[in-house]
mmCIF file of N, CA and C in Angstrom:
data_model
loop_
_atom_site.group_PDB
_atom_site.id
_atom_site.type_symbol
_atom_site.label_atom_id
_atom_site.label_comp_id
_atom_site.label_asym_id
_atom_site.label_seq_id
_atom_site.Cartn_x
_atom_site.Cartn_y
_atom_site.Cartn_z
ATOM 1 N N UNK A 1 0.845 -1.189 0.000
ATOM 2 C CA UNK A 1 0.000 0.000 0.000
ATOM 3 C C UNK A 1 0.888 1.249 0.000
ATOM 4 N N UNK A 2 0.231 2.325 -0.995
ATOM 5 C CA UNK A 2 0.975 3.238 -0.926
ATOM 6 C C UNK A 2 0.796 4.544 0.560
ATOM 7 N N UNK A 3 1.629 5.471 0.451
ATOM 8 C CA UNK A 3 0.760 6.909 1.101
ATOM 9 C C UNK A 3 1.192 8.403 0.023
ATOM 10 N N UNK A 4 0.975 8.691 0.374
ATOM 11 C CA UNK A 4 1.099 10.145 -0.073
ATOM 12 C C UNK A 4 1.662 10.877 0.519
ATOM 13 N N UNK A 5 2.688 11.720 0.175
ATOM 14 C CA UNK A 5 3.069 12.464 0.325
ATOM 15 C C UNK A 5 3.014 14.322 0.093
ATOM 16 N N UNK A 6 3.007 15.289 0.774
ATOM 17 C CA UNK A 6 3.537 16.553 0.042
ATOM 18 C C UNK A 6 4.523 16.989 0.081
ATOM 19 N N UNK A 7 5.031 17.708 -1.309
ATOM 20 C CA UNK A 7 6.684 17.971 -1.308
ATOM 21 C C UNK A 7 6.673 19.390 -1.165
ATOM 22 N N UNK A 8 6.702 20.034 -0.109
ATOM 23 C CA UNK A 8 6.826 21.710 -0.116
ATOM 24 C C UNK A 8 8.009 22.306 -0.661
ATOM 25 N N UNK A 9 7.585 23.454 -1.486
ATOM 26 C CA UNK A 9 8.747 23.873 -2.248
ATOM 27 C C UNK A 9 8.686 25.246 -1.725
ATOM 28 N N UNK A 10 9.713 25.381 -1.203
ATOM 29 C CA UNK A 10 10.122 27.131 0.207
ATOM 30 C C UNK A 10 10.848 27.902 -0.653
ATOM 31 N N UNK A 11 10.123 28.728 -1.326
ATOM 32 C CA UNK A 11 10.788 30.268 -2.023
ATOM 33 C C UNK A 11 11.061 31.325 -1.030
ATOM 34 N N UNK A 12 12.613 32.143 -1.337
ATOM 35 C CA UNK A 12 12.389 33.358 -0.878
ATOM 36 C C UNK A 12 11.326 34.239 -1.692
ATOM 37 N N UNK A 13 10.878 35.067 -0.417
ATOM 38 C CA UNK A 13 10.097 36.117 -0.669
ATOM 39 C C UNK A 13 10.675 37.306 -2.187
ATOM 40 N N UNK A 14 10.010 37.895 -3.508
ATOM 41 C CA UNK A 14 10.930 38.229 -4.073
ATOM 42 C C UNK A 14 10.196 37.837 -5.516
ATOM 43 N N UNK A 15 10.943 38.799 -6.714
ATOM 44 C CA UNK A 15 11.126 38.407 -7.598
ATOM 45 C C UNK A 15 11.470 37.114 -8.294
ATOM 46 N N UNK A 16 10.770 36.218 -9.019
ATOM 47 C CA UNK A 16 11.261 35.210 -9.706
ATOM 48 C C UNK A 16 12.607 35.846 -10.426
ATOM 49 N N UNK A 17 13.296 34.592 -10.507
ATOM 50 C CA UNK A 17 14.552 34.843 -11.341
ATOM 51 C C UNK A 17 14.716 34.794 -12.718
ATOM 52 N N UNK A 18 15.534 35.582 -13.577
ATOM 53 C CA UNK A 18 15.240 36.045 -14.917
ATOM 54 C C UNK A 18 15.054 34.876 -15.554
ATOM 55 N N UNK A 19 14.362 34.819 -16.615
ATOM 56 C CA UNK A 19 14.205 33.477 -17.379
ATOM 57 C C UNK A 19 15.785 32.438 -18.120
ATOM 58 N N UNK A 20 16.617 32.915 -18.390
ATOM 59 C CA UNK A 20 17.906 32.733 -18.733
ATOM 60 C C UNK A 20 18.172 31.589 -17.790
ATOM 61 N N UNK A 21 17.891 32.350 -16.248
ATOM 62 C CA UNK A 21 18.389 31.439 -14.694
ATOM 63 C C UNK A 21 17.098 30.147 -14.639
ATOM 64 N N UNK A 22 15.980 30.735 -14.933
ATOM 65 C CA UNK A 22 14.820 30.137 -14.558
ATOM 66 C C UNK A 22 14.540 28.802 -15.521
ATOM 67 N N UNK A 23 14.534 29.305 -17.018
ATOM 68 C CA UNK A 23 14.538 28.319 -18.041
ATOM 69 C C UNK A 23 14.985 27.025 -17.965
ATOM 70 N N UNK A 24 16.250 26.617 -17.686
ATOM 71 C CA UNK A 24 16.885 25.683 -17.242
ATOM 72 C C UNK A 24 16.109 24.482 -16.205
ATOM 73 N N UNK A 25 15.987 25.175 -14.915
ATOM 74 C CA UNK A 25 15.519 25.093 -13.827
ATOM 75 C C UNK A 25 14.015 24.042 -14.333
ATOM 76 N N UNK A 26 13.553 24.779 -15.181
ATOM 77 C CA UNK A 26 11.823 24.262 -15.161
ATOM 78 C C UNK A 26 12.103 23.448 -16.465
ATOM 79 N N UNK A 27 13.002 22.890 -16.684
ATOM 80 C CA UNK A 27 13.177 22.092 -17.940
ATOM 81 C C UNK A 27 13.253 21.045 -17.227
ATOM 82 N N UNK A 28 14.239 21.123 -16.386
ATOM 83 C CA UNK A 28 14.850 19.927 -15.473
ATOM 84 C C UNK A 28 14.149 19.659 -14.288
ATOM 85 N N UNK A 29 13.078 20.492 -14.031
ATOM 86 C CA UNK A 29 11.876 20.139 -12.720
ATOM 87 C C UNK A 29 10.775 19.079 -14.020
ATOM 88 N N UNK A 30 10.685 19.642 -15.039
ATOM 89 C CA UNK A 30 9.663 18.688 -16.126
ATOM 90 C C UNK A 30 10.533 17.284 -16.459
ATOM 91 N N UNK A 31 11.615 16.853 -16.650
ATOM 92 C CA UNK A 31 12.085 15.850 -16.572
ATOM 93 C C UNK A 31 11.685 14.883 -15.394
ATOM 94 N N UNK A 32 11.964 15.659 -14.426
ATOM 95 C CA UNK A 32 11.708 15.046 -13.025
ATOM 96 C C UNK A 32 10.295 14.117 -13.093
ATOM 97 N N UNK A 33 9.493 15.624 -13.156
ATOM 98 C CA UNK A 33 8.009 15.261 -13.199
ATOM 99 C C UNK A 33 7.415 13.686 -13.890
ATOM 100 N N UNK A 34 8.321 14.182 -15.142
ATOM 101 C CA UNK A 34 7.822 13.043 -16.578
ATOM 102 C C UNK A 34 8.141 11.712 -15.391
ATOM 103 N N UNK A 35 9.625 11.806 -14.760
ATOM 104 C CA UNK A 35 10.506 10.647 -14.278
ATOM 105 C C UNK A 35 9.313 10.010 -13.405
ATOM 106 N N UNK A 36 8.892 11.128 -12.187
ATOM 107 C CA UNK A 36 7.277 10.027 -11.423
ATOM 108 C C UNK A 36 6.280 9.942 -11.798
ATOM 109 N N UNK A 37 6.208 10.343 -13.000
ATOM 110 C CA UNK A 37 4.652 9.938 -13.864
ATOM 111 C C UNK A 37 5.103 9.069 -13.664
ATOM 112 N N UNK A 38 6.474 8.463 -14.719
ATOM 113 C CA UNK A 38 6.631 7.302 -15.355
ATOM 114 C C UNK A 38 6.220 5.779 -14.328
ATOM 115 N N UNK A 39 7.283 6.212 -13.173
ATOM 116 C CA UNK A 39 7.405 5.107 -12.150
ATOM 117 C C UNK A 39 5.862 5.247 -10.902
ATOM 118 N N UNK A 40 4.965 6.031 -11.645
ATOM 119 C CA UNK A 40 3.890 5.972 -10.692
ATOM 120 C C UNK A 40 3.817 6.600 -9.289
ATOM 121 N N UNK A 41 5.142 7.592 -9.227
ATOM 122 C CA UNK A 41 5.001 8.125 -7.987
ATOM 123 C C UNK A 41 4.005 9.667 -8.126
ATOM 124 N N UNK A 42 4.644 10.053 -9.292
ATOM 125 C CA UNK A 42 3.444 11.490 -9.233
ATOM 126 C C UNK A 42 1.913 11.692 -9.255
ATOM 127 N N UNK A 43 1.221 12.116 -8.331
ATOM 128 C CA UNK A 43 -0.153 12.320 -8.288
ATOM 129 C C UNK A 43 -0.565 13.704 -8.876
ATOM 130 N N UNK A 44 0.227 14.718 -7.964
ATOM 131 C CA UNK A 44 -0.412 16.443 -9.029
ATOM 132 C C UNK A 44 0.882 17.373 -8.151
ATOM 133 N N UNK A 45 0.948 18.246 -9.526
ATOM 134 C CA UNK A 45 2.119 19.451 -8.760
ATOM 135 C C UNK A 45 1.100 20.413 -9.177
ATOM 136 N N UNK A 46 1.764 21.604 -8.258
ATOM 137 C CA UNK A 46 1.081 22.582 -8.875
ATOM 138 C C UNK A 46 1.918 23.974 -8.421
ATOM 139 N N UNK A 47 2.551 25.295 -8.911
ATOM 140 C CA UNK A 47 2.698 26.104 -8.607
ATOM 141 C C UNK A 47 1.726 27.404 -7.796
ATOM 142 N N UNK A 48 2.407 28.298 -6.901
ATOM 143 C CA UNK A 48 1.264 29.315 -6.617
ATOM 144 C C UNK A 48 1.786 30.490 -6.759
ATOM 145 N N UNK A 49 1.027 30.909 -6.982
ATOM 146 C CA UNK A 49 1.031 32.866 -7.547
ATOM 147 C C UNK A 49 1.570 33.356 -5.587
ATOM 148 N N UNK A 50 2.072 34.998 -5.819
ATOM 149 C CA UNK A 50 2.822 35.535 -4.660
ATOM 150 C C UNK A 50 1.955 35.421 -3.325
ATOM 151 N N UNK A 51 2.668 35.682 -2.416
ATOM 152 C CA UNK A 51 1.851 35.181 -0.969
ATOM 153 C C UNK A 51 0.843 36.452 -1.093
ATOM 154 N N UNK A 52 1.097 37.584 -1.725
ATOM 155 C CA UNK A 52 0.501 38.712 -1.278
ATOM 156 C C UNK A 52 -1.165 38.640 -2.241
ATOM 157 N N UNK A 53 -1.139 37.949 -2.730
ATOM 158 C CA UNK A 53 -2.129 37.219 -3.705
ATOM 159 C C UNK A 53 -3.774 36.668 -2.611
ATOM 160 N N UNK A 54 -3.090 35.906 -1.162
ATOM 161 C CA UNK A 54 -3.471 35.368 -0.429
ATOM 162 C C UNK A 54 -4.607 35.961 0.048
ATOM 163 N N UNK A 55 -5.453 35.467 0.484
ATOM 164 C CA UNK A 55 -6.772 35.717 1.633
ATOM 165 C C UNK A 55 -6.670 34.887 2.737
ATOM 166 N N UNK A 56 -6.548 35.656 4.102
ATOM 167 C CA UNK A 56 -6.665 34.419 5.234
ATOM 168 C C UNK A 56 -8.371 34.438 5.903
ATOM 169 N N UNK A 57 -8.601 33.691 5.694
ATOM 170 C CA UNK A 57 -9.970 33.738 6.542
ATOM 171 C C UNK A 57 -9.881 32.591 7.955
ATOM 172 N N UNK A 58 -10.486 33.533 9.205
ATOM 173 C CA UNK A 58 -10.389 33.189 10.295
ATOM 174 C C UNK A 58 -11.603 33.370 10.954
ATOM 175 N N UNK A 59 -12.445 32.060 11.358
ATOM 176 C CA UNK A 59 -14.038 32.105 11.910
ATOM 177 C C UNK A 59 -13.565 33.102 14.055
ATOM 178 N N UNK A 60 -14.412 33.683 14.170
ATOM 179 C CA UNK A 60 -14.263 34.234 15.134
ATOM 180 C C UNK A 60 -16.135 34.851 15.812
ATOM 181 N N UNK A 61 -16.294 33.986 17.100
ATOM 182 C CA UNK A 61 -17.783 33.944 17.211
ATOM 183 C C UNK A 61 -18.491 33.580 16.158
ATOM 184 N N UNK A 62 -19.720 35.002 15.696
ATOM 185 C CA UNK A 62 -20.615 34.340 14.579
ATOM 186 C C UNK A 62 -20.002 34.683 13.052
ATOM 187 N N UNK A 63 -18.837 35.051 12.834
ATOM 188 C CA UNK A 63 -18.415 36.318 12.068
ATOM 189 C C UNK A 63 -17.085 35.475 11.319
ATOM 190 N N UNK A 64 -16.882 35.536 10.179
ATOM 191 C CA UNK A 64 -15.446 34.923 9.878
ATOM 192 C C UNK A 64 -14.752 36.522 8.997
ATOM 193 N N UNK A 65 -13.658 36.610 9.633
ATOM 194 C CA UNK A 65 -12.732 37.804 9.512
ATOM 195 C C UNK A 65 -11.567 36.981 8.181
ATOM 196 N N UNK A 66 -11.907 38.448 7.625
ATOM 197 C CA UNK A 66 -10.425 38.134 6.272
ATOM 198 C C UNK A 66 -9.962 39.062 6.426
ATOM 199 N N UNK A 67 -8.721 38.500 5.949
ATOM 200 C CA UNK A 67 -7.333 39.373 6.056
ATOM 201 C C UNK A 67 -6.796 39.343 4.747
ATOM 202 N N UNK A 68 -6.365 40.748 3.908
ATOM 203 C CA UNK A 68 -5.579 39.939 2.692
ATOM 204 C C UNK A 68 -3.743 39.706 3.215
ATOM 205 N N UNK A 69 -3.140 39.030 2.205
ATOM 206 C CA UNK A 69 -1.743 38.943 2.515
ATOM 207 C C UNK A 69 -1.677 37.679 3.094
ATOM 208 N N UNK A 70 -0.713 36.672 3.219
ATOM 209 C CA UNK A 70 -0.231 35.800 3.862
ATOM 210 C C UNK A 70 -0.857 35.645 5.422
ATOM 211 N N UNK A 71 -1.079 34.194 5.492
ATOM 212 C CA UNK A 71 -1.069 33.835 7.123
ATOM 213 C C UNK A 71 -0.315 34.336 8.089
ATOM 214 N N UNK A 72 0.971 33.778 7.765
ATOM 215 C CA UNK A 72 2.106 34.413 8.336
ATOM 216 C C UNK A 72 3.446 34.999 7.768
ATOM 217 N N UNK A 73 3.224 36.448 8.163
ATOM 218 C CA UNK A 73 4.588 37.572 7.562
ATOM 219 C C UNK A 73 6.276 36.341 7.509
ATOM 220 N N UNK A 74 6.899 36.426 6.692
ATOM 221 C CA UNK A 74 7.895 35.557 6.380
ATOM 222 C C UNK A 74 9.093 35.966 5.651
ATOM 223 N N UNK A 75 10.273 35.829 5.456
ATOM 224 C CA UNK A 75 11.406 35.937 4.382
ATOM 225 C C UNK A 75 10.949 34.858 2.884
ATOM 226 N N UNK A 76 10.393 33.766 3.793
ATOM 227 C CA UNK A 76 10.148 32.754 2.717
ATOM 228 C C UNK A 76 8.661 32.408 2.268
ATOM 229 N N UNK A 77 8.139 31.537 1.778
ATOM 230 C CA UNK A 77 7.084 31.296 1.273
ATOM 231 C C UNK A 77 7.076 29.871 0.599
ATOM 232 N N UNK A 78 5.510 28.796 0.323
ATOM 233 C CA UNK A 78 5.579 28.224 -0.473
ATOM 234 C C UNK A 78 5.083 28.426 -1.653
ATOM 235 N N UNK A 79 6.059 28.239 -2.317
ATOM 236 C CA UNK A 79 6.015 28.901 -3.399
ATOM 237 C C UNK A 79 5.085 27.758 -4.505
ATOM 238 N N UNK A 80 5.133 26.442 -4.212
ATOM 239 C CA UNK A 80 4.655 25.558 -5.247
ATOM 240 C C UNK A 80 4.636 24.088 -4.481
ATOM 241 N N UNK A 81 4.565 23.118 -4.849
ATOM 242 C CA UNK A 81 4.060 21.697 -4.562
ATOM 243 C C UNK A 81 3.844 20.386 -5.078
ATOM 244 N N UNK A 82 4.124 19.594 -4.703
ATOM 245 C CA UNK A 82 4.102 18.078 -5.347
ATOM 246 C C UNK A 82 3.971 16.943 -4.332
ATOM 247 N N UNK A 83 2.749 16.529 -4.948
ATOM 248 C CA UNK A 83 2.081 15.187 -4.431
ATOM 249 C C UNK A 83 2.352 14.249 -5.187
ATOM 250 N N UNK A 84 2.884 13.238 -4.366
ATOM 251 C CA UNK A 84 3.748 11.691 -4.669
ATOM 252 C C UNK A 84 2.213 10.681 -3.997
ATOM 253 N N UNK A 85 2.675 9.610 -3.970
ATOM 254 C CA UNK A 85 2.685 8.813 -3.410
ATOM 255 C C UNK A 85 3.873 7.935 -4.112
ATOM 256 N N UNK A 86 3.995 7.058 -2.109
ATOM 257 C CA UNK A 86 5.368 6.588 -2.310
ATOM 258 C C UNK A 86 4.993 5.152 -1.063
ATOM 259 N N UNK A 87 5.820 4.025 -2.151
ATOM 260 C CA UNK A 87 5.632 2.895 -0.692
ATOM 261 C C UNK A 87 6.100 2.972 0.948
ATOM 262 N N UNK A 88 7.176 4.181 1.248
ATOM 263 C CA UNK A 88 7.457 4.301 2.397
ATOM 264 C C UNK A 88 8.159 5.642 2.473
ATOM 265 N N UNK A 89 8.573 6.128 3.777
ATOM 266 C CA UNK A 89 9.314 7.386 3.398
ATOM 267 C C UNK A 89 10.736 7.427 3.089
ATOM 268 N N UNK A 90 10.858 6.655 3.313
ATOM 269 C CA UNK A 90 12.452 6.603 2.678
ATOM 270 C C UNK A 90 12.310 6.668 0.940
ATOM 271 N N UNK A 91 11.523 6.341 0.475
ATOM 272 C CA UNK A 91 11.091 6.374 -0.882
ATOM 273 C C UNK A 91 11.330 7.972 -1.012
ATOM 274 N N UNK A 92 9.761 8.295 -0.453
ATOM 275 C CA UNK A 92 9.388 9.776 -0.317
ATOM 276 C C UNK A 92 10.511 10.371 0.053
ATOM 277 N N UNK A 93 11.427 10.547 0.510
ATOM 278 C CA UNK A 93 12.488 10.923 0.689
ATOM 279 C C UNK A 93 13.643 11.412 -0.530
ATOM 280 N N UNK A 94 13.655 10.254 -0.793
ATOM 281 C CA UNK A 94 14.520 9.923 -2.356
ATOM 282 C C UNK A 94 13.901 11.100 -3.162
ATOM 283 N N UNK A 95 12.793 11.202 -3.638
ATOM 284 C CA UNK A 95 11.745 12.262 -4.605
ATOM 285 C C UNK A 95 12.525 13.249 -3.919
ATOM 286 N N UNK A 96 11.936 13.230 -2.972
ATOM 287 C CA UNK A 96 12.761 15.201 -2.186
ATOM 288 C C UNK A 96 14.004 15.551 -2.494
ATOM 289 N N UNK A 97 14.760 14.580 -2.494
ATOM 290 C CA UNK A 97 16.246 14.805 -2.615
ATOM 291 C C UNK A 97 16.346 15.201 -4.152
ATOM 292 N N UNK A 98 15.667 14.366 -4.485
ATOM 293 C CA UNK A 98 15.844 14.921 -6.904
ATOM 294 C C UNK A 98 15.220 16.101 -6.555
ATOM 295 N N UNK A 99 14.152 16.405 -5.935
ATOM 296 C CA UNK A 99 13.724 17.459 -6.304
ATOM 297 C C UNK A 99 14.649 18.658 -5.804
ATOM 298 N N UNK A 100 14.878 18.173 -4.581
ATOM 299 C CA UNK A 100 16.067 19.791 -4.204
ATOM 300 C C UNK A 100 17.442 19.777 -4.723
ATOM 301 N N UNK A 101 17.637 18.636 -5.193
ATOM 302 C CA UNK A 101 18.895 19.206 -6.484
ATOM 303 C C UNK A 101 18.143 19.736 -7.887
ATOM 304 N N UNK A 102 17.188 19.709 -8.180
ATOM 305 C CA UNK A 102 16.889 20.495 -9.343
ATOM 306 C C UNK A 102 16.318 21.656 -8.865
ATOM 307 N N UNK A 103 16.000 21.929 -7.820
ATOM 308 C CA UNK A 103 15.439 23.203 -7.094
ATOM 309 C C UNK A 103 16.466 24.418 -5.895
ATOM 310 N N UNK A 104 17.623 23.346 -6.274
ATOM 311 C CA UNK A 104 18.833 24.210 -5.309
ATOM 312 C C UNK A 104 19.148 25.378 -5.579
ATOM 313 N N UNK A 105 19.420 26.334 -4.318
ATOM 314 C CA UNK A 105 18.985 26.121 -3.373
ATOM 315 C C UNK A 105 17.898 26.644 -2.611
ATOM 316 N N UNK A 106 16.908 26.112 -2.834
ATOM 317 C CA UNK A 106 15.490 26.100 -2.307
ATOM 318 C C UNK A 106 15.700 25.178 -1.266
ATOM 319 N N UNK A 107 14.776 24.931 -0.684
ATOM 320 C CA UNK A 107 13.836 23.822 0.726
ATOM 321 C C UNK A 107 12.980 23.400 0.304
ATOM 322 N N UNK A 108 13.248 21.983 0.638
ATOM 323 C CA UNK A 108 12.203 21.246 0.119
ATOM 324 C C UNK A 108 11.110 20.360 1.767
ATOM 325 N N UNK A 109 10.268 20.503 1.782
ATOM 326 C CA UNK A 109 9.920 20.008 3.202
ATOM 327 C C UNK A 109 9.058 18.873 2.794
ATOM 328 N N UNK A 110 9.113 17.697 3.357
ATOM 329 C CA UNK A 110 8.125 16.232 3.229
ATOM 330 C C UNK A 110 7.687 16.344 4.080
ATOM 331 N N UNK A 111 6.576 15.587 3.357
ATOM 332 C CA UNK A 111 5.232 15.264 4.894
ATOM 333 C C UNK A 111 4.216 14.550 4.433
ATOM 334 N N UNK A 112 3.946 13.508 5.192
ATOM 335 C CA UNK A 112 3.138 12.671 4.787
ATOM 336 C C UNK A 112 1.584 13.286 4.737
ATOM 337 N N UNK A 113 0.760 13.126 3.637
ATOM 338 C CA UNK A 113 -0.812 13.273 3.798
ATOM 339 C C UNK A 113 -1.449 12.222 4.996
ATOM 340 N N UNK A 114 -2.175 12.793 5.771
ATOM 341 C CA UNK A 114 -3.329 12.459 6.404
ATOM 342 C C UNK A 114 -4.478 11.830 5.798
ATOM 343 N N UNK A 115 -3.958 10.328 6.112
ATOM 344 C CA UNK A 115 -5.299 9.817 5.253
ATOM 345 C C UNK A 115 -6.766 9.620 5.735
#
């Protein structure tokens, strides 16, 4: 049986980097990708637009309060994401590691889904 995983991908706060730097980068994150289609580990990635993009909504009594901007003020952010499933974490592990050499140097954070 498998589980699932999420692969957090931790951007600094900031301008994306010029396409020249960037191009490369997302050639070799799509290789990757193709690589756990292939072997059945990839379920869905997905990138996200800037934190400042964000709405937090927070229920309080009868009333739910929004905030725009990020949850929490930060240097960093997640910037994007990838759902595996993987037979164990040491598996899940392995994925993280390809992924933060094609994402260096970024942070990559694992964590198993809650099934």
């Amino acid at each position: 049986m498998t589980q699932k995983y999420l692969l957090s991908i931790y951007q600094p706060d900031g301008e994306a980097p010029p396409p020249e730097v960037l191009g490369p980068i997302m050639t070799k994150l799509g290789a990757l990708n193709e690589e756990m289609q292939a072997k059945g580990a990839w379920v869905f990635a997905a990138g996200l637009h800037p934190p400042s993009t964000a709405t937090v909504l927070r229920a309080k009594d009868d009333d739910v309060l929004m905030t725009d901007g990020p949850f929490a003020e930060g240097k960093e952010h997640i910037g994007g994401f990838t759902v595996i499933q993987a037979a164990d974490l040491d598996e899940a592990l392995e994925w993280g590691r390809r992924l933060a050499g094609v994402l260096s140097p970024l942070s990559i954070e694992v964590r198993p889904v809650a099934s």
